[in-house]
mmCIF file of C-alpha atoms in Angstrom:
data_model
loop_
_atom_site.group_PDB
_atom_site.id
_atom_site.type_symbol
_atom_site.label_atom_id
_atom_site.label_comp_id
_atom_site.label_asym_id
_atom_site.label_seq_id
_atom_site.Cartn_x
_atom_site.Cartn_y
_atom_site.Cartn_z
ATOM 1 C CA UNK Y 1 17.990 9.582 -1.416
ATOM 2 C CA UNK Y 2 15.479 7.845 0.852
ATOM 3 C CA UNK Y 3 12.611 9.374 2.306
ATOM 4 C CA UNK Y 4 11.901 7.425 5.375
ATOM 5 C CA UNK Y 5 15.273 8.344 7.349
ATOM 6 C CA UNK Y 6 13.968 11.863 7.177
ATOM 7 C CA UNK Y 7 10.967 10.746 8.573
ATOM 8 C CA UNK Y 8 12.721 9.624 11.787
ATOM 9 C CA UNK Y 9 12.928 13.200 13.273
ATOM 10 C CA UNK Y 10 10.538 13.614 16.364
ATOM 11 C CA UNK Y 11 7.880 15.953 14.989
ATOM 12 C CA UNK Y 12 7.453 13.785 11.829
ATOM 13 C CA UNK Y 13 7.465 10.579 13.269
ATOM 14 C CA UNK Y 14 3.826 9.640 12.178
ATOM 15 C CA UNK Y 15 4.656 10.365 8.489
ATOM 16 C CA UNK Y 16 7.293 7.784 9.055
ATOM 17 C CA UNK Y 17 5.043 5.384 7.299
ATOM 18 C CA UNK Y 18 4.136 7.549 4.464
ATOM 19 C CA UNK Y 19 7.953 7.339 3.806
ATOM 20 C CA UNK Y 20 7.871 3.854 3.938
ATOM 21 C CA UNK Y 21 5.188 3.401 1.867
ATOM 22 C CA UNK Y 22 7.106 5.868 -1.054
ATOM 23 C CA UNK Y 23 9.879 4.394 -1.182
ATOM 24 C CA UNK Y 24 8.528 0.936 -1.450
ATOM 25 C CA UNK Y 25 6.752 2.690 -4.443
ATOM 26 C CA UNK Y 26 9.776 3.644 -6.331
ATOM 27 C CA UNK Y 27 11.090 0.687 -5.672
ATOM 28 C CA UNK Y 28 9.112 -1.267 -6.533
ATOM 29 C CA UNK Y 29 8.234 0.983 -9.877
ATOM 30 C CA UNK Y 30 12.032 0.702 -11.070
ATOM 31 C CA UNK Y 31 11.630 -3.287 -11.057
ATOM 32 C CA UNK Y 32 12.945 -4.296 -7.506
ATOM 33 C CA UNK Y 33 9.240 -5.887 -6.291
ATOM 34 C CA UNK Y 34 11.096 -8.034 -3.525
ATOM 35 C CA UNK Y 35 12.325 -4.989 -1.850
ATOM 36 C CA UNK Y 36 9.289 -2.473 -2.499
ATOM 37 C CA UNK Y 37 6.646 -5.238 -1.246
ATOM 38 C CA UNK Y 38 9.322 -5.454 1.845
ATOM 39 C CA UNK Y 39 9.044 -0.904 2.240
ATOM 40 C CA UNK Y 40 5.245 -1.014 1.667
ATOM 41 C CA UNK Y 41 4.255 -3.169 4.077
ATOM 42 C CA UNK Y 42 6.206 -1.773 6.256
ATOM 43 C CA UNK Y 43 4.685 1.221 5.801
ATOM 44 C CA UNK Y 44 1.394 -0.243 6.221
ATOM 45 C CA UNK Y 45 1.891 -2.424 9.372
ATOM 46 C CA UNK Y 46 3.547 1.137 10.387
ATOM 47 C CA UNK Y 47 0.626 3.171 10.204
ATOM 48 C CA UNK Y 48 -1.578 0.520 11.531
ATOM 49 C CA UNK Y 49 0.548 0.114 14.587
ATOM 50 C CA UNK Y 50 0.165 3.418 15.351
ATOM 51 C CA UNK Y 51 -3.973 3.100 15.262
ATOM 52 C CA UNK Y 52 -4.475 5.664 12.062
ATOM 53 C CA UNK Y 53 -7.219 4.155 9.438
ATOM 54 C CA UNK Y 54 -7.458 7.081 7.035
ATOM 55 C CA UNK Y 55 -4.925 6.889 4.299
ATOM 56 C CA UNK Y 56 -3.995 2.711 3.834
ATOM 57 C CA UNK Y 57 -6.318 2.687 1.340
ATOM 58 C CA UNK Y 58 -4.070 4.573 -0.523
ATOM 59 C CA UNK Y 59 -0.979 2.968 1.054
ATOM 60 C CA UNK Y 60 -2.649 -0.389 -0.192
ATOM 61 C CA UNK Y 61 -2.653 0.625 -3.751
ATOM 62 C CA UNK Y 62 0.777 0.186 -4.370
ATOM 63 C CA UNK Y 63 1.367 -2.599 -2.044
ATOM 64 C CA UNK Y 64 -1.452 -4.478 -4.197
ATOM 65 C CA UNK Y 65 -0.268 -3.612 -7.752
ATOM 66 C CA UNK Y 66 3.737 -4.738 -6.736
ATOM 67 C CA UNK Y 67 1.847 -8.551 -5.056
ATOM 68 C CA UNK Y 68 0.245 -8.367 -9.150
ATOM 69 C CA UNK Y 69 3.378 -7.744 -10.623
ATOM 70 C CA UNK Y 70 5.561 -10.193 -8.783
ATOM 71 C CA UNK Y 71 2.908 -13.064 -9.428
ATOM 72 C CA UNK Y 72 1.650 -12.999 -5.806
ATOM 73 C CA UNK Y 73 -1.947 -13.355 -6.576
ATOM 74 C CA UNK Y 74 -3.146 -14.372 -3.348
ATOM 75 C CA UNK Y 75 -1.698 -12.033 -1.353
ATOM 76 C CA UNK Y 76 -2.870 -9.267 -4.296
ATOM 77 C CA UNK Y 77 -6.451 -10.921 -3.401
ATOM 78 C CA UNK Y 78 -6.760 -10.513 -0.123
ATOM 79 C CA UNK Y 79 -5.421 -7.396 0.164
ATOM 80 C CA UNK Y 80 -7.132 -6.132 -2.342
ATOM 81 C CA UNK Y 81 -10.814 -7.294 -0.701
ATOM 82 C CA UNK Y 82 -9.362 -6.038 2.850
ATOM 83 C CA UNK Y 83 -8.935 -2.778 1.075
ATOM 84 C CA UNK Y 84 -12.336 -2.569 -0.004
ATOM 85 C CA UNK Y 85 -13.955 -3.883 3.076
ATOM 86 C CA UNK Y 86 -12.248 -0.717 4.600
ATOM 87 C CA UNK Y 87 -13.563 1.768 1.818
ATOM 88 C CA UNK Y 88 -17.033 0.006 2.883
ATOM 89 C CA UNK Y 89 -16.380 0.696 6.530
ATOM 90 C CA UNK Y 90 -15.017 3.409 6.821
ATOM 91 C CA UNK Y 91 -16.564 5.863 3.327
ATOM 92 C CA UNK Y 92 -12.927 6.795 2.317
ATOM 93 C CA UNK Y 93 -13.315 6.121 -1.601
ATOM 94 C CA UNK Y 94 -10.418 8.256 -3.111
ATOM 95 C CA UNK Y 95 -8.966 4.809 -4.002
ATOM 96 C CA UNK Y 96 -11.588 2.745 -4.961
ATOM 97 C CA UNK Y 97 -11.532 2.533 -8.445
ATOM 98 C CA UNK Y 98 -8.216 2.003 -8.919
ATOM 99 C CA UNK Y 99 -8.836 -1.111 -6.387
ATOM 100 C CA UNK Y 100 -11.112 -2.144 -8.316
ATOM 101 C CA UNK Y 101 -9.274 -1.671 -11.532
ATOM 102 C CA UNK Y 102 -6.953 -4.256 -9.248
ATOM 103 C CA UNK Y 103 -9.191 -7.033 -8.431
ATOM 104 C CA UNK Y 104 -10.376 -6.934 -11.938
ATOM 105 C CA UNK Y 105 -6.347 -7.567 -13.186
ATOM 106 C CA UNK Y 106 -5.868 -9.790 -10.653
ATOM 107 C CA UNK Y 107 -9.280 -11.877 -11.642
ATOM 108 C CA UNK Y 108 -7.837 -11.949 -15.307
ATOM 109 C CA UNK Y 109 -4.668 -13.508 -14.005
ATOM 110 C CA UNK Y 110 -5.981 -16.684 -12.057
#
């Protein structure tokens, strides 16, 4: 089932993004990229909308590697150095290397 429709009750409405973001993942993982770039963002521009920072880093991850798999290297790009502009900002480096790891696939491809 989906996670994000569970995510709509009132006391978890701010992990309504996180819900977004997962299921974009597993989408995204079993081969539909259209649709999981579609969840993840929306996950992403969810979160952001509602002012939280800590966390898209990791929300980011998957949003990056699905723009790398679908071919969409400049959106993979600049997401990927947004994402570490923020880990420079803001000190959360949980997800750094593996953005890293990114930008270094995605510099292989062009």
């Amino acid at each position: 089932g989906e996670m994000a429709p569970l995510m709509e009750q009132d006391e978890l409405t701010s992990m309504r993004p996180w819900g977004l973001v997962f299921q974009g993942w597993v989408q995204a993982e079993r081969g539909d990229l259209a649709a999981g770039i579609r969840w993840v963002k929306a996950g992403v521009d969810a979160w952001q909308e509602i002012g939280a920072v800590s966390g898209r880093t990791c929300q980011m991850v998957p949003l990056i590697s699905a723009y790398v798999r679908a071919g969409m290297l400049d959106e993979a790009r600049a997401s990927v150095e947004e994402s570490l502009a923020l880990v420079e900002r803001t000190g959360e480096r949980l997800f750094e290397r593996e953005l890293l790891e990114l930008r270094e696939e995605i510099l292989a491809q062009e």
